[in-house]
mmCIF file with all atom_site columns, C-alpha atoms in Angstrom:
data_model
loop_
_atom_site.group_PDB
_atom_site.id
_atom_site.type_symbol
_atom_site.label_atom_id
_atom_site.label_alt_id
_atom_site.label_comp_id
_atom_site.label_asym_id
_atom_site.label_entity_id
_atom_site.label_seq_id
_atom_site.pdbx_PDB_ins_code
_atom_site.Cartn_x
_atom_site.Cartn_y
_atom_site.Cartn_z
_atom_site.occupancy
_atom_site.B_iso_or_equiv
_atom_site.pdbx_formal_charge
_atom_site.auth_seq_id
_atom_site.auth_comp_id
_atom_site.auth_asym_id
_atom_site.auth_atom_id
_atom_site.pdbx_PDB_model_num
ATOM 1   C CA . UNK A 1 1   ? 10.058  -17.847 16.906  1.00 0.00 ? 1   UNK A CA 1
ATOM 2   C CA . UNK A 1 2   ? 12.037  -19.085 13.838  1.00 0.00 ? 2   UNK A CA 1
ATOM 3   C CA . UNK A 1 3   ? 9.919   -22.259 13.966  1.00 0.00 ? 3   UNK A CA 1
ATOM 4   C CA . UNK A 1 4   ? 6.961   -20.290 12.687  1.00 0.00 ? 4   UNK A CA 1
ATOM 5   C CA . UNK A 1 5   ? 8.758   -19.794 9.407   1.00 0.00 ? 5   UNK A CA 1
ATOM 6   C CA . UNK A 1 6   ? 9.559   -23.493 9.162   1.00 0.00 ? 6   UNK A CA 1
ATOM 7   C CA . UNK A 1 7   ? 5.843   -24.331 9.125   1.00 0.00 ? 7   UNK A CA 1
ATOM 8   C CA . UNK A 1 8   ? 4.021   -21.620 7.147   1.00 0.00 ? 8   UNK A CA 1
ATOM 9   C CA . UNK A 1 9   ? 0.537   -22.949 7.856   1.00 0.00 ? 9   UNK A CA 1
ATOM 10  C CA . UNK A 1 10  ? 0.972   -21.962 11.521  1.00 0.00 ? 10  UNK A CA 1
ATOM 11  C CA . UNK A 1 11  ? 1.805   -18.311 10.854  1.00 0.00 ? 11  UNK A CA 1
ATOM 12  C CA . UNK A 1 12  ? -0.847  -16.937 13.202  1.00 0.00 ? 12  UNK A CA 1
ATOM 13  C CA . UNK A 1 13  ? -3.635  -18.009 10.875  1.00 0.00 ? 13  UNK A CA 1
ATOM 14  C CA . UNK A 1 14  ? -1.969  -16.414 7.852   1.00 0.00 ? 14  UNK A CA 1
ATOM 15  C CA . UNK A 1 15  ? -1.836  -19.593 5.813   1.00 0.00 ? 15  UNK A CA 1
ATOM 16  C CA . UNK A 1 16  ? -2.340  -19.929 2.089   1.00 0.00 ? 16  UNK A CA 1
ATOM 17  C CA . UNK A 1 17  ? -6.121  -20.377 2.156   1.00 0.00 ? 17  UNK A CA 1
ATOM 18  C CA . UNK A 1 18  ? -6.900  -17.244 4.137   1.00 0.00 ? 18  UNK A CA 1
ATOM 19  C CA . UNK A 1 19  ? -4.388  -15.079 2.291   1.00 0.00 ? 19  UNK A CA 1
ATOM 20  C CA . UNK A 1 20  ? -5.594  -16.539 -0.984  1.00 0.00 ? 20  UNK A CA 1
ATOM 21  C CA . UNK A 1 21  ? -9.146  -15.392 -0.256  1.00 0.00 ? 21  UNK A CA 1
ATOM 22  C CA . UNK A 1 22  ? -7.920  -11.911 0.632   1.00 0.00 ? 22  UNK A CA 1
ATOM 23  C CA . UNK A 1 23  ? -5.890  -11.785 -2.572  1.00 0.00 ? 23  UNK A CA 1
ATOM 24  C CA . UNK A 1 24  ? -8.879  -12.897 -4.631  1.00 0.00 ? 24  UNK A CA 1
ATOM 25  C CA . UNK A 1 25  ? -11.111 -10.200 -3.156  1.00 0.00 ? 25  UNK A CA 1
ATOM 26  C CA . UNK A 1 26  ? -8.462  -7.511  -3.681  1.00 0.00 ? 26  UNK A CA 1
ATOM 27  C CA . UNK A 1 27  ? -7.916  -8.546  -7.314  1.00 0.00 ? 27  UNK A CA 1
ATOM 28  C CA . UNK A 1 28  ? -11.654 -8.619  -8.050  1.00 0.00 ? 28  UNK A CA 1
ATOM 29  C CA . UNK A 1 29  ? -12.276 -5.201  -6.523  1.00 0.00 ? 29  UNK A CA 1
ATOM 30  C CA . UNK A 1 30  ? -9.244  -3.713  -8.286  1.00 0.00 ? 30  UNK A CA 1
ATOM 31  C CA . UNK A 1 31  ? -10.347 -5.228  -11.567 1.00 0.00 ? 31  UNK A CA 1
ATOM 32  C CA . UNK A 1 32  ? -13.918 -3.967  -11.174 1.00 0.00 ? 32  UNK A CA 1
ATOM 33  C CA . UNK A 1 33  ? -12.684 -0.488  -10.326 1.00 0.00 ? 33  UNK A CA 1
ATOM 34  C CA . UNK A 1 34  ? -10.379 -0.411  -13.352 1.00 0.00 ? 34  UNK A CA 1
ATOM 35  C CA . UNK A 1 35  ? -13.115 -1.628  -15.714 1.00 0.00 ? 35  UNK A CA 1
ATOM 36  C CA . UNK A 1 36  ? -15.525 0.986   -14.338 1.00 0.00 ? 36  UNK A CA 1
ATOM 37  C CA . UNK A 1 37  ? -12.989 3.711   -15.097 1.00 0.00 ? 37  UNK A CA 1
ATOM 38  C CA . UNK A 1 38  ? -12.339 2.365   -18.581 1.00 0.00 ? 38  UNK A CA 1
ATOM 39  C CA . UNK A 1 39  ? -16.081 2.329   -19.326 1.00 0.00 ? 39  UNK A CA 1
ATOM 40  C CA . UNK A 1 40  ? -16.587 5.787   -17.846 1.00 0.00 ? 40  UNK A CA 1
ATOM 41  C CA . UNK A 1 41  ? -19.067 4.622   -15.201 1.00 0.00 ? 41  UNK A CA 1
ATOM 42  C CA . UNK A 1 42  ? -21.067 7.750   -14.433 1.00 0.00 ? 42  UNK A CA 1
ATOM 43  C CA . UNK A 1 43  ? -21.659 7.349   -10.655 1.00 0.00 ? 43  UNK A CA 1
ATOM 44  C CA . UNK A 1 44  ? -17.965 6.685   -10.099 1.00 0.00 ? 44  UNK A CA 1
ATOM 45  C CA . UNK A 1 45  ? -16.977 9.716   -12.170 1.00 0.00 ? 45  UNK A CA 1
ATOM 46  C CA . UNK A 1 46  ? -19.365 11.914  -10.201 1.00 0.00 ? 46  UNK A CA 1
ATOM 47  C CA . UNK A 1 47  ? -18.086 10.545  -6.880  1.00 0.00 ? 47  UNK A CA 1
ATOM 48  C CA . UNK A 1 48  ? -14.496 11.172  -7.954  1.00 0.00 ? 48  UNK A CA 1
ATOM 49  C CA . UNK A 1 49  ? -15.291 14.730  -8.987  1.00 0.00 ? 49  UNK A CA 1
ATOM 50  C CA . UNK A 1 50  ? -17.206 15.475  -5.794  1.00 0.00 ? 50  UNK A CA 1
ATOM 51  C CA . UNK A 1 51  ? -14.552 14.086  -3.458  1.00 0.00 ? 51  UNK A CA 1
ATOM 52  C CA . UNK A 1 52  ? -11.707 15.753  -5.380  1.00 0.00 ? 52  UNK A CA 1
ATOM 53  C CA . UNK A 1 53  ? -13.442 19.119  -5.199  1.00 0.00 ? 53  UNK A CA 1
ATOM 54  C CA . UNK A 1 54  ? -14.159 18.728  -1.504  1.00 0.00 ? 54  UNK A CA 1
ATOM 55  C CA . UNK A 1 55  ? -10.557 17.805  -0.714  1.00 0.00 ? 55  UNK A CA 1
ATOM 56  C CA . UNK A 1 56  ? -9.127  20.656  -2.765  1.00 0.00 ? 56  UNK A CA 1
ATOM 57  C CA . UNK A 1 57  ? -11.449 23.268  -1.237  1.00 0.00 ? 57  UNK A CA 1
ATOM 58  C CA . UNK A 1 58  ? -10.683 22.001  2.267   1.00 0.00 ? 58  UNK A CA 1
ATOM 59  C CA . UNK A 1 59  ? -6.972  22.674  1.740   1.00 0.00 ? 59  UNK A CA 1
ATOM 60  C CA . UNK A 1 60  ? -6.631  25.533  -0.738  1.00 0.00 ? 60  UNK A CA 1
ATOM 61  C CA . UNK A 1 61  ? -6.046  28.874  0.946   1.00 0.00 ? 61  UNK A CA 1
ATOM 62  C CA . UNK A 1 62  ? -5.308  27.287  4.324   1.00 0.00 ? 62  UNK A CA 1
ATOM 63  C CA . UNK A 1 63  ? -1.536  27.567  4.553   1.00 0.00 ? 63  UNK A CA 1
ATOM 64  C CA . UNK A 1 64  ? -1.241  25.458  7.683   1.00 0.00 ? 64  UNK A CA 1
ATOM 65  C CA . UNK A 1 65  ? -3.164  22.572  6.145   1.00 0.00 ? 65  UNK A CA 1
ATOM 66  C CA . UNK A 1 66  ? -1.475  22.805  2.779   1.00 0.00 ? 66  UNK A CA 1
ATOM 67  C CA . UNK A 1 67  ? 1.933   22.856  4.481   1.00 0.00 ? 67  UNK A CA 1
ATOM 68  C CA . UNK A 1 68  ? 0.992   19.778  6.513   1.00 0.00 ? 68  UNK A CA 1
ATOM 69  C CA . UNK A 1 69  ? -0.163  17.794  3.471   1.00 0.00 ? 69  UNK A CA 1
ATOM 70  C CA . UNK A 1 70  ? 2.855   18.851  1.399   1.00 0.00 ? 70  UNK A CA 1
ATOM 71  C CA . UNK A 1 71  ? 5.045   17.612  4.250   1.00 0.00 ? 71  UNK A CA 1
ATOM 72  C CA . UNK A 1 72  ? 3.177   14.304  4.311   1.00 0.00 ? 72  UNK A CA 1
ATOM 73  C CA . UNK A 1 73  ? 3.734   13.973  0.554   1.00 0.00 ? 73  UNK A CA 1
ATOM 74  C CA . UNK A 1 74  ? 7.464   14.606  0.974   1.00 0.00 ? 74  UNK A CA 1
ATOM 75  C CA . UNK A 1 75  ? 8.107   12.299  3.935   1.00 0.00 ? 75  UNK A CA 1
ATOM 76  C CA . UNK A 1 76  ? 5.597   9.677   2.803   1.00 0.00 ? 76  UNK A CA 1
ATOM 77  C CA . UNK A 1 77  ? 6.781   9.433   -0.771  1.00 0.00 ? 77  UNK A CA 1
ATOM 78  C CA . UNK A 1 78  ? 7.244   5.954   -2.255  1.00 0.00 ? 78  UNK A CA 1
ATOM 79  C CA . UNK A 1 79  ? 11.042  5.919   -1.966  1.00 0.00 ? 79  UNK A CA 1
ATOM 80  C CA . UNK A 1 80  ? 10.831  6.597   1.774   1.00 0.00 ? 80  UNK A CA 1
ATOM 81  C CA . UNK A 1 81  ? 8.394   3.726   2.319   1.00 0.00 ? 81  UNK A CA 1
ATOM 82  C CA . UNK A 1 82  ? 10.471  1.414   0.137   1.00 0.00 ? 82  UNK A CA 1
ATOM 83  C CA . UNK A 1 83  ? 13.597  2.298   2.103   1.00 0.00 ? 83  UNK A CA 1
ATOM 84  C CA . UNK A 1 84  ? 11.753  1.531   5.348   1.00 0.00 ? 84  UNK A CA 1
ATOM 85  C CA . UNK A 1 85  ? 10.763  -1.925  4.078   1.00 0.00 ? 85  UNK A CA 1
ATOM 86  C CA . UNK A 1 86  ? 14.342  -2.641  2.995   1.00 0.00 ? 86  UNK A CA 1
ATOM 87  C CA . UNK A 1 87  ? 15.619  -1.647  6.449   1.00 0.00 ? 87  UNK A CA 1
ATOM 88  C CA . UNK A 1 88  ? 13.103  -4.012  8.035   1.00 0.00 ? 88  UNK A CA 1
ATOM 89  C CA . UNK A 1 89  ? 14.291  -6.709  5.626   1.00 0.00 ? 89  UNK A CA 1
ATOM 90  C CA . UNK A 1 90  ? 17.857  -6.134  6.791   1.00 0.00 ? 90  UNK A CA 1
ATOM 91  C CA . UNK A 1 91  ? 16.694  -6.580  10.385  1.00 0.00 ? 91  UNK A CA 1
ATOM 92  C CA . UNK A 1 92  ? 15.139  -9.950  9.544   1.00 0.00 ? 92  UNK A CA 1
ATOM 93  C CA . UNK A 1 93  ? 18.258  -10.942 7.626   1.00 0.00 ? 93  UNK A CA 1
ATOM 94  C CA . UNK A 1 94  ? 20.312  -10.099 10.723  1.00 0.00 ? 94  UNK A CA 1
ATOM 95  C CA . UNK A 1 95  ? 17.951  -12.345 12.692  1.00 0.00 ? 95  UNK A CA 1
ATOM 96  C CA . UNK A 1 96  ? 18.504  -15.007 9.997   1.00 0.00 ? 96  UNK A CA 1
ATOM 97  C CA . UNK A 1 97  ? 14.846  -15.015 9.064   1.00 0.00 ? 97  UNK A CA 1
ATOM 98  C CA . UNK A 1 98  ? 15.662  -15.233 5.408   1.00 0.00 ? 98  UNK A CA 1
ATOM 99  C CA . UNK A 1 99  ? 12.160  -15.961 4.146   1.00 0.00 ? 99  UNK A CA 1
ATOM 100 C CA . UNK A 1 100 ? 10.751  -12.722 5.541   1.00 0.00 ? 100 UNK A CA 1
ATOM 101 C CA . UNK A 1 101 ? 13.787  -10.727 4.454   1.00 0.00 ? 101 UNK A CA 1
ATOM 102 C CA . UNK A 1 102 ? 13.576  -11.975 0.872   1.00 0.00 ? 102 UNK A CA 1
ATOM 103 C CA . UNK A 1 103 ? 9.803   -11.468 0.825   1.00 0.00 ? 103 UNK A CA 1
ATOM 104 C CA . UNK A 1 104 ? 10.155  -7.836  1.898   1.00 0.00 ? 104 UNK A CA 1
ATOM 105 C CA . UNK A 1 105 ? 12.851  -7.058  -0.656  1.00 0.00 ? 105 UNK A CA 1
ATOM 106 C CA . UNK A 1 106 ? 10.900  -8.841  -3.388  1.00 0.00 ? 106 UNK A CA 1
ATOM 107 C CA . UNK A 1 107 ? 7.645   -6.987  -2.804  1.00 0.00 ? 107 UNK A CA 1
ATOM 108 C CA . UNK A 1 108 ? 9.516   -3.670  -2.586  1.00 0.00 ? 108 UNK A CA 1
ATOM 109 C CA . UNK A 1 109 ? 11.134  -4.258  -5.974  1.00 0.00 ? 109 UNK A CA 1
ATOM 110 C CA . UNK A 1 110 ? 7.833   -5.474  -7.451  1.00 0.00 ? 110 UNK A CA 1
ATOM 111 C CA . UNK A 1 111 ? 5.937   -2.381  -6.297  1.00 0.00 ? 111 UNK A CA 1
ATOM 112 C CA . UNK A 1 112 ? 8.704   -0.115  -7.590  1.00 0.00 ? 112 UNK A CA 1
ATOM 113 C CA . UNK A 1 113 ? 8.314   -1.664  -11.058 1.00 0.00 ? 113 UNK A CA 1
ATOM 114 C CA . UNK A 1 114 ? 4.598   -2.490  -11.289 1.00 0.00 ? 114 UNK A CA 1
ATOM 115 C CA . UNK A 1 115 ? 3.034   0.662   -9.836  1.00 0.00 ? 115 UNK A CA 1
ATOM 116 C CA . UNK A 1 116 ? 4.638   3.131   -12.296 1.00 0.00 ? 116 UNK A CA 1
ATOM 117 C CA . UNK A 1 117 ? 3.907   0.853   -15.261 1.00 0.00 ? 117 UNK A CA 1
ATOM 118 C CA . UNK A 1 118 ? 0.193   0.503   -14.444 1.00 0.00 ? 118 UNK A CA 1
ATOM 119 C CA . UNK A 1 119 ? -0.291  4.261   -14.793 1.00 0.00 ? 119 UNK A CA 1
ATOM 120 C CA . UNK A 1 120 ? 0.001   3.794   -18.561 1.00 0.00 ? 120 UNK A CA 1
ATOM 121 C CA . UNK A 1 121 ? -2.919  1.338   -18.732 1.00 0.00 ? 121 UNK A CA 1
ATOM 122 C CA . UNK A 1 122 ? -5.514  4.113   -18.581 1.00 0.00 ? 122 UNK A CA 1
ATOM 123 C CA . UNK A 1 123 ? -3.302  7.200   -19.101 1.00 0.00 ? 123 UNK A CA 1
ATOM 124 C CA . UNK A 1 124 ? -5.762  9.061   -16.876 1.00 0.00 ? 124 UNK A CA 1
ATOM 125 C CA . UNK A 1 125 ? -5.033  12.777  -16.386 1.00 0.00 ? 125 UNK A CA 1
ATOM 126 C CA . UNK A 1 126 ? -4.903  14.194  -12.886 1.00 0.00 ? 126 UNK A CA 1
ATOM 127 C CA . UNK A 1 127 ? -7.503  16.614  -11.490 1.00 0.00 ? 127 UNK A CA 1
ATOM 128 C CA . UNK A 1 128 ? -7.056  20.026  -13.075 1.00 0.00 ? 128 UNK A CA 1
ATOM 129 C CA . UNK A 1 129 ? -7.326  23.184  -10.940 1.00 0.00 ? 129 UNK A CA 1
ATOM 130 C CA . UNK A 1 130 ? -6.994  26.808  -11.919 1.00 0.00 ? 130 UNK A CA 1
ATOM 131 C CA . UNK A 1 131 ? -4.775  27.383  -8.857  1.00 0.00 ? 131 UNK A CA 1
ATOM 132 C CA . UNK A 1 132 ? -3.190  24.024  -7.950  1.00 0.00 ? 132 UNK A CA 1
ATOM 133 C CA . UNK A 1 133 ? -1.860  23.513  -4.434  1.00 0.00 ? 133 UNK A CA 1
ATOM 134 C CA . UNK A 1 134 ? 1.038   21.491  -5.799  1.00 0.00 ? 134 UNK A CA 1
ATOM 135 C CA . UNK A 1 135 ? 1.907   20.167  -9.235  1.00 0.00 ? 135 UNK A CA 1
ATOM 136 C CA . UNK A 1 136 ? 2.552   16.539  -10.205 1.00 0.00 ? 136 UNK A CA 1
ATOM 137 C CA . UNK A 1 137 ? 3.566   15.569  -13.727 1.00 0.00 ? 137 UNK A CA 1
ATOM 138 C CA . UNK A 1 138 ? 2.848   11.831  -13.889 1.00 0.00 ? 138 UNK A CA 1
ATOM 139 C CA . UNK A 1 139 ? -0.460  10.160  -14.757 1.00 0.00 ? 139 UNK A CA 1
ATOM 140 C CA . UNK A 1 140 ? -3.264  9.745   -12.249 1.00 0.00 ? 140 UNK A CA 1
ATOM 141 C CA . UNK A 1 141 ? -4.420  6.110   -11.993 1.00 0.00 ? 141 UNK A CA 1
ATOM 142 C CA . UNK A 1 142 ? -3.373  4.433   -9.818  1.00 0.00 ? 142 UNK A CA 1
ATOM 143 C CA . UNK A 1 143 ? -1.753  6.729   -7.273  1.00 0.00 ? 143 UNK A CA 1
ATOM 144 C CA . UNK A 1 144 ? 1.912   5.850   -6.809  1.00 0.00 ? 144 UNK A CA 1
ATOM 145 C CA . UNK A 1 145 ? 1.943   7.211   -3.261  1.00 0.00 ? 145 UNK A CA 1
ATOM 146 C CA . UNK A 1 146 ? -1.137  5.133   -2.423  1.00 0.00 ? 146 UNK A CA 1
ATOM 147 C CA . UNK A 1 147 ? 0.369   2.012   -4.011  1.00 0.00 ? 147 UNK A CA 1
ATOM 148 C CA . UNK A 1 148 ? 3.502   2.377   -1.895  1.00 0.00 ? 148 UNK A CA 1
ATOM 149 C CA . UNK A 1 149 ? 1.370   3.084   1.181   1.00 0.00 ? 149 UNK A CA 1
ATOM 150 C CA . UNK A 1 150 ? -0.793  0.041   0.464   1.00 0.00 ? 150 UNK A CA 1
ATOM 151 C CA . UNK A 1 151 ? 2.325   -2.086  0.094   1.00 0.00 ? 151 UNK A CA 1
ATOM 152 C CA . UNK A 1 152 ? 3.850   -0.773  3.327   1.00 0.00 ? 152 UNK A CA 1
ATOM 153 C CA . UNK A 1 153 ? 0.649   -1.034  5.348   1.00 0.00 ? 153 UNK A CA 1
ATOM 154 C CA . UNK A 1 154 ? -0.275  -4.535  4.181   1.00 0.00 ? 154 UNK A CA 1
ATOM 155 C CA . UNK A 1 155 ? 3.266   -5.791  4.744   1.00 0.00 ? 155 UNK A CA 1
ATOM 156 C CA . UNK A 1 156 ? 3.389   -4.332  8.249   1.00 0.00 ? 156 UNK A CA 1
ATOM 157 C CA . UNK A 1 157 ? 0.015   -5.849  9.121   1.00 0.00 ? 157 UNK A CA 1
ATOM 158 C CA . UNK A 1 158 ? 1.132   -9.302  7.963   1.00 0.00 ? 158 UNK A CA 1
ATOM 159 C CA . UNK A 1 159 ? 4.406   -8.966  9.871   1.00 0.00 ? 159 UNK A CA 1
ATOM 160 C CA . UNK A 1 160 ? 2.587   -7.920  13.038  1.00 0.00 ? 160 UNK A CA 1
ATOM 161 C CA . UNK A 1 161 ? 0.172   -10.845 12.845  1.00 0.00 ? 161 UNK A CA 1
ATOM 162 C CA . UNK A 1 162 ? 2.859   -13.361 11.921  1.00 0.00 ? 162 UNK A CA 1
ATOM 163 C CA . UNK A 1 163 ? 5.723   -12.420 14.239  1.00 0.00 ? 163 UNK A CA 1
ATOM 164 C CA . UNK A 1 164 ? 4.177   -10.773 17.300  1.00 0.00 ? 164 UNK A CA 1
ATOM 165 C CA . UNK A 1 165 ? 2.022   -12.421 19.939  1.00 0.00 ? 165 UNK A CA 1
ATOM 166 C CA . UNK A 1 166 ? -1.218  -10.788 21.038  1.00 0.00 ? 166 UNK A CA 1
ATOM 167 C CA . UNK A 1 167 ? -0.575  -7.724  23.141  1.00 0.00 ? 167 UNK A CA 1
ATOM 168 C CA . UNK A 1 168 ? 0.156   -4.029  23.064  1.00 0.00 ? 168 UNK A CA 1
ATOM 169 C CA . UNK A 1 169 ? 3.142   -4.327  20.711  1.00 0.00 ? 169 UNK A CA 1
ATOM 170 C CA . UNK A 1 170 ? 1.092   -6.035  18.046  1.00 0.00 ? 170 UNK A CA 1
ATOM 171 C CA . UNK A 1 171 ? -1.750  -3.558  18.539  1.00 0.00 ? 171 UNK A CA 1
ATOM 172 C CA . UNK A 1 172 ? 0.614   -0.595  18.311  1.00 0.00 ? 172 UNK A CA 1
ATOM 173 C CA . UNK A 1 173 ? 2.188   -1.916  15.123  1.00 0.00 ? 173 UNK A CA 1
ATOM 174 C CA . UNK A 1 174 ? -1.225  -2.488  13.534  1.00 0.00 ? 174 UNK A CA 1
ATOM 175 C CA . UNK A 1 175 ? -2.447  0.986   14.441  1.00 0.00 ? 175 UNK A CA 1
ATOM 176 C CA . UNK A 1 176 ? 0.777   2.550   13.154  1.00 0.00 ? 176 UNK A CA 1
ATOM 177 C CA . UNK A 1 177 ? 0.556   0.665   9.850   1.00 0.00 ? 177 UNK A CA 1
ATOM 178 C CA . UNK A 1 178 ? -3.066  1.642   9.242   1.00 0.00 ? 178 UNK A CA 1
ATOM 179 C CA . UNK A 1 179 ? -2.447  5.286   10.170  1.00 0.00 ? 179 UNK A CA 1
ATOM 180 C CA . UNK A 1 180 ? 0.520   5.567   7.809   1.00 0.00 ? 180 UNK A CA 1
ATOM 181 C CA . UNK A 1 181 ? -1.466  4.132   4.930   1.00 0.00 ? 181 UNK A CA 1
ATOM 182 C CA . UNK A 1 182 ? -4.539  6.240   5.650   1.00 0.00 ? 182 UNK A CA 1
ATOM 183 C CA . UNK A 1 183 ? -2.732  9.569   6.074   1.00 0.00 ? 183 UNK A CA 1
ATOM 184 C CA . UNK A 1 184 ? -0.578  9.143   2.961   1.00 0.00 ? 184 UNK A CA 1
ATOM 185 C CA . UNK A 1 185 ? -3.604  8.108   0.913   1.00 0.00 ? 185 UNK A CA 1
ATOM 186 C CA . UNK A 1 186 ? -5.759  11.012  2.096   1.00 0.00 ? 186 UNK A CA 1
ATOM 187 C CA . UNK A 1 187 ? -2.882  13.380  1.361   1.00 0.00 ? 187 UNK A CA 1
ATOM 188 C CA . UNK A 1 188 ? -3.347  12.753  -2.351  1.00 0.00 ? 188 UNK A CA 1
ATOM 189 C CA . UNK A 1 189 ? -6.952  13.933  -2.224  1.00 0.00 ? 189 UNK A CA 1
ATOM 190 C CA . UNK A 1 190 ? -6.411  16.935  0.030   1.00 0.00 ? 190 UNK A CA 1
ATOM 191 C CA . UNK A 1 191 ? -3.581  18.153  -2.193  1.00 0.00 ? 191 UNK A CA 1
ATOM 192 C CA . UNK A 1 192 ? -5.902  17.854  -5.187  1.00 0.00 ? 192 UNK A CA 1
ATOM 193 C CA . UNK A 1 193 ? -3.510  15.624  -7.153  1.00 0.00 ? 193 UNK A CA 1
ATOM 194 C CA . UNK A 1 194 ? -5.608  12.445  -7.292  1.00 0.00 ? 194 UNK A CA 1
ATOM 195 C CA . UNK A 1 195 ? -9.172  11.220  -7.458  1.00 0.00 ? 195 UNK A CA 1
ATOM 196 C CA . UNK A 1 196 ? -10.628 8.884   -4.850  1.00 0.00 ? 196 UNK A CA 1
ATOM 197 C CA . UNK A 1 197 ? -10.554 5.960   -7.286  1.00 0.00 ? 197 UNK A CA 1
ATOM 198 C CA . UNK A 1 198 ? -6.847  6.617   -7.944  1.00 0.00 ? 198 UNK A CA 1
ATOM 199 C CA . UNK A 1 199 ? -6.150  6.256   -4.253  1.00 0.00 ? 199 UNK A CA 1
ATOM 200 C CA . UNK A 1 200 ? -8.298  3.154   -3.765  1.00 0.00 ? 200 UNK A CA 1
ATOM 201 C CA . UNK A 1 201 ? -6.757  1.569   -6.859  1.00 0.00 ? 201 UNK A CA 1
ATOM 202 C CA . UNK A 1 202 ? -3.256  2.304   -5.597  1.00 0.00 ? 202 UNK A CA 1
ATOM 203 C CA . UNK A 1 203 ? -3.895  0.845   -2.142  1.00 0.00 ? 203 UNK A CA 1
ATOM 204 C CA . UNK A 1 204 ? -5.455  -2.282  -3.670  1.00 0.00 ? 204 UNK A CA 1
ATOM 205 C CA . UNK A 1 205 ? -2.528  -2.694  -6.066  1.00 0.00 ? 205 UNK A CA 1
ATOM 206 C CA . UNK A 1 206 ? -0.082  -2.515  -3.170  1.00 0.00 ? 206 UNK A CA 1
ATOM 207 C CA . UNK A 1 207 ? -2.112  -5.048  -1.197  1.00 0.00 ? 207 UNK A CA 1
ATOM 208 C CA . UNK A 1 208 ? -2.232  -7.418  -4.186  1.00 0.00 ? 208 UNK A CA 1
ATOM 209 C CA . UNK A 1 209 ? 1.558   -7.283  -4.564  1.00 0.00 ? 209 UNK A CA 1
ATOM 210 C CA . UNK A 1 210 ? 2.113   -8.030  -0.878  1.00 0.00 ? 210 UNK A CA 1
ATOM 211 C CA . UNK A 1 211 ? -0.463  -10.829 -0.632  1.00 0.00 ? 211 UNK A CA 1
ATOM 212 C CA . UNK A 1 212 ? 0.769   -12.494 -3.821  1.00 0.00 ? 212 UNK A CA 1
ATOM 213 C CA . UNK A 1 213 ? 4.311   -12.341 -2.492  1.00 0.00 ? 213 UNK A CA 1
ATOM 214 C CA . UNK A 1 214 ? 3.188   -13.847 0.811   1.00 0.00 ? 214 UNK A CA 1
ATOM 215 C CA . UNK A 1 215 ? 1.561   -16.783 -1.007  1.00 0.00 ? 215 UNK A CA 1
ATOM 216 C CA . UNK A 1 216 ? 4.726   -17.325 -3.005  1.00 0.00 ? 216 UNK A CA 1
ATOM 217 C CA . UNK A 1 217 ? 6.780   -17.311 0.192   1.00 0.00 ? 217 UNK A CA 1
ATOM 218 C CA . UNK A 1 218 ? 4.453   -19.836 1.825   1.00 0.00 ? 218 UNK A CA 1
ATOM 219 C CA . UNK A 1 219 ? 4.704   -22.093 -1.224  1.00 0.00 ? 219 UNK A CA 1
ATOM 220 C CA . UNK A 1 220 ? 8.491   -22.039 -1.184  1.00 0.00 ? 220 UNK A CA 1
ATOM 221 C CA . UNK A 1 221 ? 8.577   -22.735 2.548   1.00 0.00 ? 221 UNK A CA 1
ATOM 222 C CA . UNK A 1 222 ? 6.137   -25.595 2.142   1.00 0.00 ? 222 UNK A CA 1
ATOM 223 C CA . UNK A 1 223 ? 8.241   -27.100 -0.642  1.00 0.00 ? 223 UNK A CA 1
ATOM 224 C CA . UNK A 1 224 ? 11.363  -26.803 1.515   1.00 0.00 ? 224 UNK A CA 1
ATOM 225 C CA . UNK A 1 225 ? 9.558   -28.307 4.505   1.00 0.00 ? 225 UNK A CA 1
ATOM 226 C CA . UNK A 1 226 ? 8.344   -31.350 2.546   1.00 0.00 ? 226 UNK A CA 1
ATOM 227 C CA . UNK A 1 227 ? 11.542  -31.891 0.557   1.00 0.00 ? 227 UNK A CA 1
#
């Protein structure tokens, strides 16, 4: 198993070319979404408003649902997901898989710094309700919870594909990663604290951080392998 990290091009098809294409697509979509928000693209604004209203109305007044989503927000907050990635990094360090351990710590630190800073690019206010389900005080775009979820989910998917052979364990890890990201992201809409574009932008930002870090790791491994 450690041999996979000695030759990065053989990481279950997760070499630089494929990851590079994924990174390019994620950056282009994130950039297009951000530009559309800056320009006040009407169809996107209307979609955001419609989805935000639907999510809020689906939750407001339903104490069971609101309690569920508030719980998701608490247990799925960025610091929890970051702590989980650091614990996984410690596991790989214990296994002496230093490249993966350093990659996980690096992307966790990067997300912790980049995601909060990007909120100030647009200074977008959050959805405003007469009777809010819960109150958040930071800016809206991109969603910090969604950015952390996108980071966690993308990292877990790459780890599953790179370190696990085909089988039920890989499938279970992939399903778990996608479910975590999806539920935490939807939580932001159903609590009425973010627009759909905030959530999509956050997930894409997290994916960009992870994919860029993966490419950097592959480059360093390749340099070490050819030295």
